[in-house]
Amino acid sequence: MTTLLESSVVRIYSNGGKVVGAGFLVSPKYILTCAHVVADALGVARNIVEKPEQAVSLDFPIVAAKQFFKARVVFWRPIHPDEFAEDIAGLELESSPPDAVKPAQLVTSEDLWGHPFRVLGFPLKQPNGAWASGELRAGIGNGWVQLEDVKQQGYALEPGFSGAPIWDEKLVGIAGMAVAAEIARPDAKAAFMIPTKVLCEAWSELGEQAIAQPAAELELPEGQVDLESPFYVERPPIEFDCYKEIVKPGALIRVKAPRQMGKTSLMARILQHGTTQGYKGVPVYFEQADRDVFANLDQFLQWFCASVAWELNLPEKLADYWKGVLGSKNKCTNYFQRYLLPEISSPLVLGLDEVDLIFQHQAIATDFFGLLRAWHERAKNDAIWKKLRLVIVHSKEVYIPLNMNQSPFNVGLAIELPELTLAQVQDLVQRHGLSWTGEQVEKLMEMVGGHPYLVRMALYKIARGEMTLEELLQIAPTEEGLYCEHLRRHLLNLEENQELLLAMRQVVAVNDPVRIDTGTAFKLRSMGLVKLKGNDVLPLCDLYRQYFRDRLRVN
């Protein structure tokens, strides 16, 4: 798939048809290149002061090779050693470029040292182009930035790369324009670029273009969003309500949402808020438990107690509390009441992630969840249990038979994570350094809704220049698209349950909400495939409607 770098690169020809250098599209009609490349193309002196009037011949070698276009010089800063910003030319296309051609994404930074880069140029005897790479260094006296080839093999920057866009792998955009190579000392392996900031200051027209500067280094969306990540989007008033609740003695918070909606990320932030209050925050990830842990209740509760002690950096001491004729639930309760809670001087915030895994073991689930409810109730009167605050995270509806007085799923603060709103998605777009119109944001949300993972994955790929929004939308609901693994996982889950599969066929067969069995509707909702509209359901987003219409062979 063509990247934003490749779709913006320009190849510039002399009047005789020889390739003389490169350039790059910076807006739908403007191109940047070096003044000396234009001079070579037109056969005039490199230091000519007057702006050339002749048109330059060029093509877009990656996406529209040999489709020739004409462009005229509209900005001219010729080679002049005494000028701060020299050797810059701005061209204006005489006709519109092909649809596949996209303007480059320009990025700026005060600190470029060590950033890896790549560049496509047209060195001698390589008119079809050659890639070079290396690392950026710092600026020099004339405003240029030094580039350094740090590899042993491959191309270094040399004549023919002039005017080419320098793609910064860290900032994910064009950091500057190649301008000169160190040809007097071939062993130096150095070259120079004019940084984006200098280009924009020199040519005022660029100030009107979208100069994107990512607010932070991009992050691949996977698993929990790091506590320090700038890409975590709060969904008011959820975080505020959770932070307010968790400081209450004996608090219990239930967080429910389908997979990849941000449950674990929210749990981590609740635990972190607890630590800012001087509490102990302990996460328990049930997916990390071995299969043998679920063999019976006694073994499961021992693993649970040992896991909490381990996270608190306390000796296990199971042998001291796991003896006698008392049942496993009593032993577990004693372990907390007589050992863990007294051993720490502050409240304990216990985060239980993916408790859905326990639902599969009904005998364990009934006793364990009843135990959690009992601890929560004891906190109303018992000082030691007031120190325990619970955060229970799950995806599925609770279908196991639990006595309403012994269930933790009908008490405490219930949090159901919603999709991101339009304003929140627009915020994420900006955090990824993308300057989008409202229409572009709406197009993305028409396909993936406000699903946090689907939105972030799209913005990550687009911000990295791996695809455009148009390319993403075209292949998103197919096996070729970036969501193929996500979609295939849902398909496999449906194929394991014919009742759900038939219901999903019914849902995607029409464009309007449909009425299906209530239990089935809630199961599909727990999977994150549908959303409720009154008593009816419809696909969560158009991505699911299109994909499952095709894969489930709905006419």
PDB file of C-alpha atoms in Angstrom, residues 250 252 254 329 333 352 365-380 385 388 390 392 402-412:
ATOM      1  CA  GLY A 250     -15.788  -0.380  51.429  1.00  0.00           C
ATOM      2  CA  LEU A 252     -17.314  -1.315  45.072  1.00  0.00           C
ATOM      3  CA  ARG A 254     -18.381  -2.408  38.555  1.00  0.00           C
ATOM      4  CA  LYS A 329     -14.140 -19.252  51.804  1.00  0.00           C
ATOM      5  CA  THR A 333     -11.635 -14.373  54.492  1.00  0.00           C
ATOM      6  CA  LEU A 352     -10.236  -7.596  39.402  1.00  0.00           C
ATOM      7  CA  ALA A 365     -18.059 -18.351  40.373  1.00  0.00           C
ATOM      8  CA  THR A 366     -21.013 -18.796  42.710  1.00  0.00           C
ATOM      9  CA  ASP A 367     -18.821 -19.024  45.822  1.00  0.00           C
ATOM     10  CA  PHE A 368     -16.223 -16.420  44.809  1.00  0.00           C
ATOM     11  CA  PHE A 369     -18.682 -13.715  43.803  1.00  0.00           C
ATOM     12  CA  GLY A 370     -20.723 -14.458  46.912  1.00  0.00           C
ATOM     13  CA  LEU A 371     -17.531 -13.958  48.925  1.00  0.00           C
ATOM     14  CA  LEU A 372     -16.901 -10.546  47.334  1.00  0.00           C
ATOM     15  CA  ARG A 373     -20.458  -9.475  48.120  1.00  0.00           C
ATOM     16  CA  ALA A 374     -20.051 -10.645  51.729  1.00  0.00           C
ATOM     17  CA  TRP A 375     -16.849  -8.603  52.132  1.00  0.00           C
ATOM     18  CA  HIS A 376     -18.597  -5.552  50.713  1.00  0.00           C
ATOM     19  CA  GLU A 377     -21.475  -5.967  53.169  1.00  0.00           C
ATOM     20  CA  ARG A 378     -19.108  -6.424  56.133  1.00  0.00           C
ATOM     21  CA  ALA A 379     -17.512  -3.069  55.300  1.00  0.00           C
ATOM     22  CA  LYS A 380     -20.701  -1.374  56.444  1.00  0.00           C
ATOM     23  CA  TRP A 385     -13.188  -4.368  55.883  1.00  0.00           C
ATOM     24  CA  LEU A 388     -10.972  -2.875  51.133  1.00  0.00           C
ATOM     25  CA  LEU A 390     -13.150  -3.375  44.957  1.00  0.00           C
ATOM     26  CA  ILE A 392     -14.703  -5.467  39.254  1.00  0.00           C
ATOM     27  CA  LEU A 402     -26.515 -15.882  41.633  1.00  0.00           C
ATOM     28  CA  ASN A 403     -28.704 -15.160  44.609  1.00  0.00           C
ATOM     29  CA  MET A 404     -29.465 -11.438  44.398  1.00  0.00           C
ATOM     30  CA  ASN A 405     -28.299 -11.054  47.999  1.00  0.00           C
ATOM     31  CA  GLN A 406     -25.021 -12.836  47.230  1.00  0.00           C
ATOM     32  CA  SER A 407     -24.088 -11.080  43.999  1.00  0.00           C
ATOM     33  CA  PRO A 408     -21.635  -8.170  43.702  1.00  0.00           C
ATOM     34  CA  PHE A 409     -23.184  -7.282  40.329  1.00  0.00           C
ATOM     35  CA  ASN A 410     -26.210  -5.451  41.740  1.00  0.00           C
ATOM     36  CA  VAL A 411     -24.484  -3.247  44.331  1.00  0.00           C
ATOM     37  CA  GLY A 412     -21.941  -0.440  44.252  1.00  0.00           C
TER      38      GLY A 412
END
